[in-house]
């Protein structure tokens, strides 16, 4: 974790907890992960992870999206969505049933953005 409170989720993914950012990102340069980053998932509601997966929910307006990041799969750049979010081969939007199945099978504990922020004194 750096002094901004970013949380290392593994496999070069970080959760930027600070309310102004509230996103999962990857570093531009993995050797200097806190200098510059690229957005992968914005508007995080909750995040949980283990050695195999990162699970996250995001909310844009009233729509909740469920995300899976496979940390064991190769991460290939597929391009950009909305000019600011990088699409990666190991990041996928999934349905809530699949999300809950992975969460249970992998024993992943999710924390809300509020829980992370309280831990880091943002709230």
Short mmCIF file of N, CA, C and O in Angstrom, two decimals:
data_model
loop_
_atom_site.label_atom_id
_atom_site.label_comp_id
_atom_site.label_asym_id
_atom_site.label_seq_id
_atom_site.Cartn_x
_atom_site.Cartn_y
_atom_site.Cartn_z
N UNK A 1 0.86 -1.18 0.00
CA UNK A 1 0.00 0.00 0.00
C UNK A 1 0.89 1.23 0.00
O UNK A 1 1.88 1.28 0.71
N UNK A 2 0.54 2.23 -0.82
CA UNK A 2 1.33 3.45 -0.81
C UNK A 2 0.65 4.50 0.06
O UNK A 2 -0.37 4.24 0.68
N UNK A 3 1.18 5.69 0.09
CA UNK A 3 0.64 6.69 0.99
C UNK A 3 -0.70 7.24 0.57
O UNK A 3 -1.38 7.91 1.33
N UNK A 4 -1.17 6.94 -0.64
CA UNK A 4 -2.52 7.31 -1.04
C UNK A 4 -3.54 6.28 -0.57
O UNK A 4 -4.73 6.47 -0.72
N UNK A 5 -3.08 5.15 -0.04
CA UNK A 5 -3.97 4.11 0.42
C UNK A 5 -4.33 3.10 -0.65
O UNK A 5 -5.26 2.32 -0.49
N UNK A 6 -3.62 3.10 -1.78
CA UNK A 6 -3.89 2.12 -2.82
C UNK A 6 -3.60 0.73 -2.28
O UNK A 6 -2.63 0.51 -1.58
N UNK A 7 -4.45 -0.23 -2.64
CA UNK A 7 -4.31 -1.59 -2.15
C UNK A 7 -3.85 -2.48 -3.29
O UNK A 7 -4.48 -2.51 -4.35
N UNK A 8 -2.76 -3.20 -3.06
CA UNK A 8 -2.23 -4.13 -4.05
C UNK A 8 -3.10 -5.39 -4.03
O UNK A 8 -3.13 -6.11 -3.04
N UNK A 9 -3.80 -5.63 -5.14
CA UNK A 9 -4.69 -6.79 -5.25
C UNK A 9 -3.97 -8.00 -5.84
O UNK A 9 -4.54 -9.07 -5.93
N UNK A 10 -2.73 -7.81 -6.26
CA UNK A 10 -1.96 -8.89 -6.88
C UNK A 10 -2.04 -8.84 -8.38
O UNK A 10 -2.94 -8.19 -8.96
N UNK A 11 -1.09 -9.47 -9.05
CA UNK A 11 -1.03 -9.55 -10.52
C UNK A 11 -1.03 -8.16 -11.17
O UNK A 11 -1.64 -7.97 -12.22
N UNK A 12 -0.38 -7.20 -10.53
CA UNK A 12 -0.27 -5.82 -11.02
C UNK A 12 -1.59 -5.05 -11.06
O UNK A 12 -1.72 -4.07 -11.78
N UNK A 13 -2.58 -5.47 -10.27
CA UNK A 13 -3.82 -4.71 -10.14
C UNK A 13 -3.84 -4.03 -8.79
O UNK A 13 -3.41 -4.60 -7.78
N UNK A 14 -4.34 -2.80 -8.76
CA UNK A 14 -4.43 -2.02 -7.53
C UNK A 14 -5.83 -1.43 -7.41
O UNK A 14 -6.44 -1.06 -8.41
N UNK A 15 -6.32 -1.34 -6.16
CA UNK A 15 -7.58 -0.64 -5.90
C UNK A 15 -7.23 0.72 -5.33
O UNK A 15 -6.60 0.81 -4.28
N UNK A 16 -7.62 1.77 -6.05
CA UNK A 16 -7.41 3.14 -5.59
C UNK A 16 -8.61 3.52 -4.73
O UNK A 16 -9.69 3.82 -5.26
N UNK A 17 -8.43 3.50 -3.42
CA UNK A 17 -9.52 3.67 -2.46
C UNK A 17 -10.01 5.11 -2.39
O UNK A 17 -11.20 5.36 -2.19
N UNK A 18 -9.10 6.06 -2.55
CA UNK A 18 -9.44 7.47 -2.38
C UNK A 18 -10.70 7.82 -3.17
O UNK A 18 -10.82 7.47 -4.35
N UNK A 19 -11.69 8.47 -2.53
CA UNK A 19 -12.97 8.74 -3.19
C UNK A 19 -12.88 9.40 -4.57
O UNK A 19 -13.70 9.11 -5.43
N UNK A 20 -11.89 10.23 -4.78
CA UNK A 20 -11.77 10.90 -6.08
C UNK A 20 -11.43 9.93 -7.20
O UNK A 20 -11.72 10.18 -8.37
N UNK A 21 -10.83 8.78 -6.86
CA UNK A 21 -10.42 7.81 -7.87
C UNK A 21 -11.34 6.58 -7.85
O UNK A 21 -11.91 6.24 -8.87
N UNK A 22 -11.45 5.88 -6.72
CA UNK A 22 -12.35 4.74 -6.52
C UNK A 22 -12.40 3.80 -7.71
O UNK A 22 -13.46 3.54 -8.28
N UNK A 23 -11.24 3.28 -8.10
CA UNK A 23 -11.14 2.44 -9.30
C UNK A 23 -10.10 1.34 -9.12
O UNK A 23 -9.21 1.45 -8.28
N UNK A 24 -10.23 0.31 -9.95
CA UNK A 24 -9.17 -0.69 -10.06
C UNK A 24 -8.33 -0.29 -11.27
O UNK A 24 -8.86 0.04 -12.33
N UNK A 25 -7.02 -0.29 -11.07
CA UNK A 25 -6.10 0.20 -12.08
C UNK A 25 -4.93 -0.78 -12.25
O UNK A 25 -4.73 -1.66 -11.42
N UNK A 26 -4.19 -0.58 -13.33
CA UNK A 26 -2.91 -1.26 -13.52
C UNK A 26 -1.87 -0.16 -13.74
O UNK A 26 -2.19 0.90 -14.28
N UNK A 27 -0.63 -0.39 -13.31
CA UNK A 27 0.39 0.63 -13.51
C UNK A 27 0.86 0.69 -14.96
O UNK A 27 0.86 -0.32 -15.66
N UNK A 28 1.24 1.88 -15.41
CA UNK A 28 1.84 2.03 -16.73
C UNK A 28 3.17 1.29 -16.75
O UNK A 28 3.49 0.58 -17.68
N UNK A 29 3.95 1.46 -15.67
CA UNK A 29 5.24 0.79 -15.53
C UNK A 29 5.20 -0.05 -14.24
O UNK A 29 5.21 0.51 -13.15
N UNK A 30 5.14 -1.39 -14.34
CA UNK A 30 5.06 -2.23 -13.14
C UNK A 30 6.20 -2.03 -12.15
O UNK A 30 6.04 -2.31 -10.97
N UNK A 31 7.35 -1.52 -12.61
CA UNK A 31 8.46 -1.27 -11.70
C UNK A 31 8.25 -0.03 -10.84
O UNK A 31 8.91 0.15 -9.83
N UNK A 32 7.36 0.85 -11.27
CA UNK A 32 7.03 2.07 -10.52
C UNK A 32 5.51 2.20 -10.47
O UNK A 32 4.93 3.10 -11.06
N UNK A 33 4.83 1.29 -9.75
CA UNK A 33 3.37 1.21 -9.83
C UNK A 33 2.61 2.44 -9.35
O UNK A 33 1.46 2.62 -9.71
N UNK A 34 3.24 3.28 -8.54
CA UNK A 34 2.50 4.42 -7.98
C UNK A 34 2.72 5.72 -8.75
O UNK A 34 2.22 6.76 -8.36
N UNK A 35 3.46 5.67 -9.85
CA UNK A 35 3.72 6.89 -10.62
C UNK A 35 2.59 7.23 -11.57
O UNK A 35 2.16 8.36 -11.67
N UNK A 36 2.11 6.24 -12.32
CA UNK A 36 1.09 6.48 -13.33
C UNK A 36 0.32 5.19 -13.55
O UNK A 36 0.89 4.10 -13.52
N UNK A 37 -1.00 5.31 -13.77
CA UNK A 37 -1.80 4.10 -13.90
C UNK A 37 -2.87 4.26 -14.98
O UNK A 37 -3.16 5.35 -15.45
N UNK A 38 -3.44 3.11 -15.34
CA UNK A 38 -4.49 3.03 -16.35
C UNK A 38 -5.73 2.44 -15.69
O UNK A 38 -5.64 1.42 -15.00
N UNK A 39 -6.88 3.06 -15.91
CA UNK A 39 -8.13 2.56 -15.33
C UNK A 39 -8.58 1.27 -15.99
O UNK A 39 -8.52 1.13 -17.21
N UNK A 40 -9.04 0.32 -15.16
CA UNK A 40 -9.58 -0.96 -15.65
C UNK A 40 -11.07 -1.05 -15.30
O UNK A 40 -11.88 -1.42 -16.13
N UNK A 41 -11.44 -0.72 -14.05
CA UNK A 41 -12.85 -0.70 -13.61
C UNK A 41 -13.04 0.56 -12.76
O UNK A 41 -12.32 0.76 -11.80
N UNK A 42 -14.02 1.37 -13.12
CA UNK A 42 -14.32 2.59 -12.36
C UNK A 42 -15.57 2.40 -11.50
O UNK A 42 -16.32 1.45 -11.68
N UNK A 43 -15.79 3.34 -10.60
CA UNK A 43 -17.01 3.40 -9.76
C UNK A 43 -17.21 2.14 -8.93
O UNK A 43 -18.29 1.55 -8.90
N UNK A 44 -16.18 1.74 -8.21
CA UNK A 44 -16.19 0.53 -7.40
C UNK A 44 -17.18 0.66 -6.24
O UNK A 44 -17.22 1.68 -5.56
N UNK A 45 -17.93 -0.42 -6.01
CA UNK A 45 -18.80 -0.52 -4.84
C UNK A 45 -18.22 -1.48 -3.81
O UNK A 45 -18.30 -1.24 -2.62
N UNK A 46 -17.63 -2.60 -4.29
CA UNK A 46 -17.01 -3.56 -3.37
C UNK A 46 -15.91 -4.31 -4.11
O UNK A 46 -15.94 -4.44 -5.34
N UNK A 47 -14.93 -4.80 -3.33
CA UNK A 47 -13.80 -5.54 -3.88
C UNK A 47 -13.41 -6.65 -2.90
O UNK A 47 -13.42 -6.44 -1.69
N UNK A 48 -13.05 -7.78 -3.46
CA UNK A 48 -12.50 -8.89 -2.68
C UNK A 48 -11.52 -9.64 -3.56
O UNK A 48 -11.64 -9.61 -4.79
N UNK A 49 -10.55 -10.30 -2.96
CA UNK A 49 -9.55 -10.99 -3.77
C UNK A 49 -8.88 -12.11 -2.99
O UNK A 49 -8.91 -12.13 -1.76
N UNK A 50 -8.32 -13.04 -3.75
CA UNK A 50 -7.48 -14.10 -3.19
C UNK A 50 -6.34 -14.32 -4.18
O UNK A 50 -6.11 -13.49 -5.06
N UNK A 51 -5.65 -15.47 -4.09
CA UNK A 51 -4.51 -15.68 -4.97
C UNK A 51 -4.92 -15.94 -6.42
O UNK A 51 -4.12 -15.77 -7.33
N UNK A 52 -6.17 -16.31 -6.66
CA UNK A 52 -6.63 -16.65 -8.00
C UNK A 52 -7.47 -15.57 -8.68
O UNK A 52 -7.40 -15.41 -9.90
N UNK A 53 -8.29 -14.88 -7.91
CA UNK A 53 -9.27 -13.95 -8.50
C UNK A 53 -9.35 -12.63 -7.74
O UNK A 53 -9.10 -12.57 -6.54
N UNK A 54 -9.79 -11.62 -8.48
CA UNK A 54 -10.27 -10.38 -7.90
C UNK A 54 -11.73 -10.29 -8.32
O UNK A 54 -12.05 -10.45 -9.50
N UNK A 55 -12.62 -10.09 -7.36
CA UNK A 55 -14.02 -9.86 -7.66
C UNK A 55 -14.35 -8.44 -7.27
O UNK A 55 -13.89 -7.95 -6.23
N UNK A 56 -15.15 -7.77 -8.09
CA UNK A 56 -15.52 -6.40 -7.80
C UNK A 56 -16.93 -6.13 -8.31
O UNK A 56 -17.38 -6.76 -9.28
N UNK A 57 -17.60 -5.21 -7.65
CA UNK A 57 -18.85 -4.69 -8.17
C UNK A 57 -18.65 -3.20 -8.42
O UNK A 57 -17.89 -2.53 -7.71
N UNK A 58 -19.32 -2.72 -9.44
CA UNK A 58 -19.27 -1.29 -9.74
C UNK A 58 -20.70 -0.82 -9.97
O UNK A 58 -21.60 -1.61 -10.27
N UNK A 59 -20.90 0.48 -9.81
CA UNK A 59 -22.24 1.03 -9.98
C UNK A 59 -22.15 2.32 -10.75
O UNK A 59 -21.42 3.24 -10.39
N UNK A 60 -22.90 2.36 -11.85
CA UNK A 60 -23.00 3.56 -12.67
C UNK A 60 -24.47 3.92 -12.72
O UNK A 60 -25.25 3.21 -13.36
N UNK A 61 -24.85 4.97 -12.01
CA UNK A 61 -26.27 5.28 -11.87
C UNK A 61 -26.92 4.20 -11.02
O UNK A 61 -26.47 3.91 -9.93
N UNK A 62 -27.94 3.55 -11.53
CA UNK A 62 -28.62 2.47 -10.80
C UNK A 62 -28.12 1.09 -11.22
O UNK A 62 -28.51 0.09 -10.62
N UNK A 63 -27.30 1.02 -12.25
CA UNK A 63 -26.85 -0.27 -12.78
C UNK A 63 -25.65 -0.80 -12.01
O UNK A 63 -24.62 -0.16 -11.92
N UNK A 64 -25.80 -2.03 -11.46
CA UNK A 64 -24.69 -2.69 -10.78
C UNK A 64 -24.08 -3.69 -11.74
O UNK A 64 -24.79 -4.46 -12.38
N UNK A 65 -22.75 -3.65 -11.85
CA UNK A 65 -22.02 -4.59 -12.70
C UNK A 65 -21.14 -5.47 -11.81
O UNK A 65 -20.63 -5.01 -10.79
N UNK A 66 -20.98 -6.70 -12.25
CA UNK A 66 -20.18 -7.69 -11.52
C UNK A 66 -18.96 -8.03 -12.36
O UNK A 66 -19.08 -8.30 -13.55
N UNK A 67 -17.78 -8.02 -11.72
CA UNK A 67 -16.52 -8.20 -12.44
C UNK A 67 -15.70 -9.32 -11.86
O UNK A 67 -15.66 -9.50 -10.63
N UNK A 68 -15.01 -10.02 -12.74
CA UNK A 68 -14.06 -11.05 -12.35
C UNK A 68 -12.73 -10.75 -13.04
O UNK A 68 -12.70 -10.46 -14.24
N UNK A 69 -11.66 -10.79 -12.28
CA UNK A 69 -10.32 -10.68 -12.84
C UNK A 69 -9.61 -11.99 -12.50
O UNK A 69 -9.45 -12.33 -11.32
N UNK A 70 -9.22 -12.73 -13.52
CA UNK A 70 -8.52 -14.00 -13.34
C UNK A 70 -7.02 -13.70 -13.26
O UNK A 70 -6.39 -13.37 -14.27
N UNK A 71 -6.46 -13.80 -12.07
CA UNK A 71 -5.06 -13.44 -11.85
C UNK A 71 -4.10 -14.48 -12.42
O UNK A 71 -2.92 -14.19 -12.59
N UNK A 72 -4.59 -15.67 -12.75
CA UNK A 72 -3.74 -16.72 -13.31
C UNK A 72 -3.71 -16.70 -14.84
O UNK A 72 -2.85 -17.34 -15.44
N UNK A 73 -4.63 -15.99 -15.44
CA UNK A 73 -4.68 -15.92 -16.91
C UNK A 73 -3.75 -14.81 -17.40
O UNK A 73 -3.51 -13.82 -16.70
N UNK A 74 -3.27 -14.97 -18.61
CA UNK A 74 -2.43 -13.93 -19.21
C UNK A 74 -3.28 -12.68 -19.43
O UNK A 74 -4.43 -12.76 -19.84
N UNK A 75 -2.69 -11.54 -19.15
CA UNK A 75 -3.39 -10.27 -19.29
C UNK A 75 -2.95 -9.58 -20.57
O UNK A 75 -1.85 -9.05 -20.66
N UNK A 76 -3.82 -9.63 -21.59
CA UNK A 76 -3.51 -8.99 -22.87
C UNK A 76 -4.38 -7.76 -23.04
O UNK A 76 -5.57 -7.77 -22.73
N UNK A 77 -3.76 -6.70 -23.56
CA UNK A 77 -4.51 -5.47 -23.84
C UNK A 77 -5.39 -5.68 -25.06
O UNK A 77 -4.94 -6.12 -26.10
N UNK A 78 -6.68 -5.36 -24.91
CA UNK A 78 -7.64 -5.51 -26.00
C UNK A 78 -8.06 -4.17 -26.59
O UNK A 78 -8.78 -4.12 -27.57
N UNK A 79 -7.62 -3.09 -25.97
CA UNK A 79 -8.00 -1.75 -26.44
C UNK A 79 -8.61 -0.94 -25.32
O UNK A 79 -8.52 -1.31 -24.15
N UNK A 80 -9.24 0.16 -25.70
CA UNK A 80 -9.85 1.06 -24.71
C UNK A 80 -11.34 1.18 -24.94
O UNK A 80 -11.81 1.20 -26.08
N UNK A 81 -12.06 1.27 -23.84
CA UNK A 81 -13.50 1.51 -23.88
C UNK A 81 -13.72 2.91 -23.33
O UNK A 81 -13.13 3.28 -22.32
N UNK A 82 -14.53 3.70 -23.95
CA UNK A 82 -14.83 5.06 -23.50
C UNK A 82 -13.57 5.92 -23.39
O UNK A 82 -13.52 6.84 -22.58
N UNK A 83 -12.55 5.62 -24.15
CA UNK A 83 -11.30 6.38 -24.20
C UNK A 83 -10.53 6.46 -22.89
O UNK A 83 -9.50 7.07 -22.83
N UNK A 84 -11.02 5.84 -21.81
CA UNK A 84 -10.29 5.96 -20.56
C UNK A 84 -10.16 4.65 -19.79
O UNK A 84 -9.41 4.58 -18.83
N UNK A 85 -10.89 3.61 -20.20
CA UNK A 85 -10.85 2.34 -19.49
C UNK A 85 -10.24 1.29 -20.41
O UNK A 85 -10.76 1.03 -21.49
N UNK A 86 -9.14 0.68 -19.95
CA UNK A 86 -8.49 -0.34 -20.76
C UNK A 86 -9.23 -1.66 -20.62
O UNK A 86 -9.57 -2.07 -19.52
N UNK A 87 -9.46 -2.32 -21.74
CA UNK A 87 -10.04 -3.65 -21.74
C UNK A 87 -8.90 -4.66 -21.75
O UNK A 87 -7.99 -4.56 -22.57
N UNK A 88 -8.95 -5.62 -20.83
CA UNK A 88 -7.92 -6.65 -20.71
C UNK A 88 -8.56 -8.02 -20.87
O UNK A 88 -9.71 -8.23 -20.46
N UNK A 89 -7.81 -8.96 -21.41
CA UNK A 89 -8.33 -10.29 -21.67
C UNK A 89 -8.72 -11.06 -20.41
O UNK A 89 -9.57 -11.94 -20.46
N UNK A 90 -8.12 -10.74 -19.27
CA UNK A 90 -8.43 -11.46 -18.04
C UNK A 90 -9.40 -10.72 -17.13
O UNK A 90 -9.60 -11.10 -15.99
N UNK A 91 -10.02 -9.65 -17.63
CA UNK A 91 -11.03 -8.89 -16.89
C UNK A 91 -12.35 -9.06 -17.62
O UNK A 91 -12.44 -8.75 -18.80
N UNK A 92 -13.36 -9.58 -16.93
CA UNK A 92 -14.63 -9.78 -17.61
C UNK A 92 -15.81 -9.42 -16.72
O UNK A 92 -15.77 -9.62 -15.51
N UNK A 93 -16.83 -8.88 -17.37
CA UNK A 93 -18.09 -8.62 -16.68
C UNK A 93 -18.86 -9.94 -16.68
O UNK A 93 -18.93 -10.63 -17.71
N UNK A 94 -19.39 -10.32 -15.53
CA UNK A 94 -20.12 -11.58 -15.39
C UNK A 94 -21.48 -11.31 -14.75
O UNK A 94 -21.73 -10.21 -14.24
N UNK A 95 -22.36 -12.31 -14.74
CA UNK A 95 -23.66 -12.11 -14.11
C UNK A 95 -23.56 -12.36 -12.60
O UNK A 95 -22.57 -12.92 -12.12
N UNK A 96 -24.59 -11.98 -11.88
CA UNK A 96 -24.54 -12.06 -10.42
C UNK A 96 -24.45 -13.50 -9.92
O UNK A 96 -23.80 -13.78 -8.92
N UNK A 97 -25.09 -14.45 -10.63
CA UNK A 97 -25.03 -15.85 -10.21
C UNK A 97 -23.60 -16.39 -10.33
O UNK A 97 -23.10 -17.05 -9.41
N UNK A 98 -22.93 -16.10 -11.44
CA UNK A 98 -21.54 -16.55 -11.62
C UNK A 98 -20.63 -15.88 -10.59
O UNK A 98 -19.74 -16.50 -10.02
N UNK A 99 -20.86 -14.60 -10.34
CA UNK A 99 -20.10 -13.84 -9.35
C UNK A 99 -20.21 -14.51 -7.98
O UNK A 99 -19.20 -14.77 -7.32
N UNK A 100 -21.44 -14.83 -7.57
CA UNK A 100 -21.65 -15.45 -6.26
C UNK A 100 -21.08 -16.86 -6.20
O UNK A 100 -20.59 -17.28 -5.16
N UNK A 101 -21.11 -17.56 -7.30
CA UNK A 101 -20.54 -18.91 -7.36
C UNK A 101 -19.02 -18.86 -7.14
O UNK A 101 -18.47 -19.63 -6.35
N UNK A 102 -18.34 -17.94 -7.82
CA UNK A 102 -16.88 -17.79 -7.66
C UNK A 102 -16.56 -17.33 -6.24
O UNK A 102 -15.65 -17.84 -5.60
N UNK A 103 -17.34 -16.37 -5.75
CA UNK A 103 -17.12 -15.83 -4.40
C UNK A 103 -17.19 -16.95 -3.37
O UNK A 103 -16.33 -17.05 -2.48
N UNK A 104 -18.17 -17.83 -3.49
CA UNK A 104 -18.33 -18.95 -2.55
C UNK A 104 -17.25 -20.01 -2.75
O UNK A 104 -16.60 -20.43 -1.79
N UNK A 105 -17.04 -20.42 -3.99
CA UNK A 105 -16.06 -21.48 -4.28
C UNK A 105 -14.65 -21.08 -3.89
O UNK A 105 -13.86 -21.90 -3.41
N UNK A 106 -14.31 -19.81 -4.09
CA UNK A 106 -12.96 -19.33 -3.80
C UNK A 106 -12.83 -18.72 -2.40
O UNK A 106 -11.78 -18.23 -2.02
N UNK A 107 -13.95 -18.70 -1.66
CA UNK A 107 -13.96 -18.13 -0.31
C UNK A 107 -13.41 -16.70 -0.28
O UNK A 107 -12.51 -16.38 0.49
N UNK A 108 -13.96 -15.87 -1.14
CA UNK A 108 -13.51 -14.48 -1.23
C UNK A 108 -14.42 -13.59 -0.39
O UNK A 108 -15.65 -13.62 -0.54
N UNK A 109 -13.82 -12.83 0.48
CA UNK A 109 -14.54 -11.89 1.34
C UNK A 109 -14.52 -10.52 0.68
O UNK A 109 -13.46 -9.95 0.47
N UNK A 110 -15.70 -10.00 0.37
CA UNK A 110 -15.80 -8.66 -0.23
C UNK A 110 -15.90 -7.61 0.85
O UNK A 110 -16.52 -7.82 1.89
N UNK A 111 -15.27 -6.46 0.59
CA UNK A 111 -15.43 -5.29 1.44
C UNK A 111 -15.97 -4.17 0.58
O UNK A 111 -15.58 -4.03 -0.59
N UNK A 112 -16.84 -3.37 1.15
CA UNK A 112 -17.39 -2.23 0.42
C UNK A 112 -16.37 -1.10 0.37
O UNK A 112 -15.42 -1.07 1.17
N UNK A 113 -16.59 -0.18 -0.54
CA UNK A 113 -15.71 0.99 -0.62
C UNK A 113 -15.72 1.74 0.71
O UNK A 113 -14.68 2.25 1.13
N UNK A 114 -16.87 1.79 1.38
CA UNK A 114 -16.95 2.47 2.68
C UNK A 114 -16.09 1.79 3.73
O UNK A 114 -15.43 2.46 4.53
N UNK A 115 -16.08 0.46 3.73
CA UNK A 115 -15.24 -0.27 4.69
C UNK A 115 -13.76 0.00 4.45
O UNK A 115 -12.99 0.23 5.39
N UNK A 116 -13.34 -0.02 3.18
CA UNK A 116 -11.95 0.30 2.86
C UNK A 116 -11.61 1.73 3.27
O UNK A 116 -10.55 2.00 3.84
N UNK A 117 -12.52 2.65 3.01
CA UNK A 117 -12.26 4.07 3.33
C UNK A 117 -12.17 4.30 4.84
O UNK A 117 -11.36 5.08 5.29
N UNK A 118 -13.02 3.61 5.61
CA UNK A 118 -12.94 3.74 7.07
C UNK A 118 -11.60 3.24 7.57
O UNK A 118 -10.99 3.85 8.45
N UNK A 119 -11.13 2.09 7.04
CA UNK A 119 -9.84 1.55 7.44
C UNK A 119 -8.70 2.53 7.17
O UNK A 119 -7.71 2.56 7.88
N UNK A 120 -8.85 3.31 6.11
CA UNK A 120 -7.79 4.25 5.71
C UNK A 120 -8.09 5.70 6.11
O UNK A 120 -7.45 6.63 5.64
N UNK A 121 -9.11 5.88 6.95
CA UNK A 121 -9.47 7.20 7.48
C UNK A 121 -9.91 8.21 6.41
O UNK A 121 -9.63 9.40 6.55
N UNK A 122 -10.58 7.72 5.36
CA UNK A 122 -11.16 8.65 4.39
C UNK A 122 -12.58 9.03 4.80
O UNK A 122 -13.14 9.96 4.26
N UNK A 123 -13.19 8.27 5.72
CA UNK A 123 -14.56 8.59 6.16
C UNK A 123 -14.57 8.78 7.65
O UNK A 123 -13.80 8.26 8.39
#
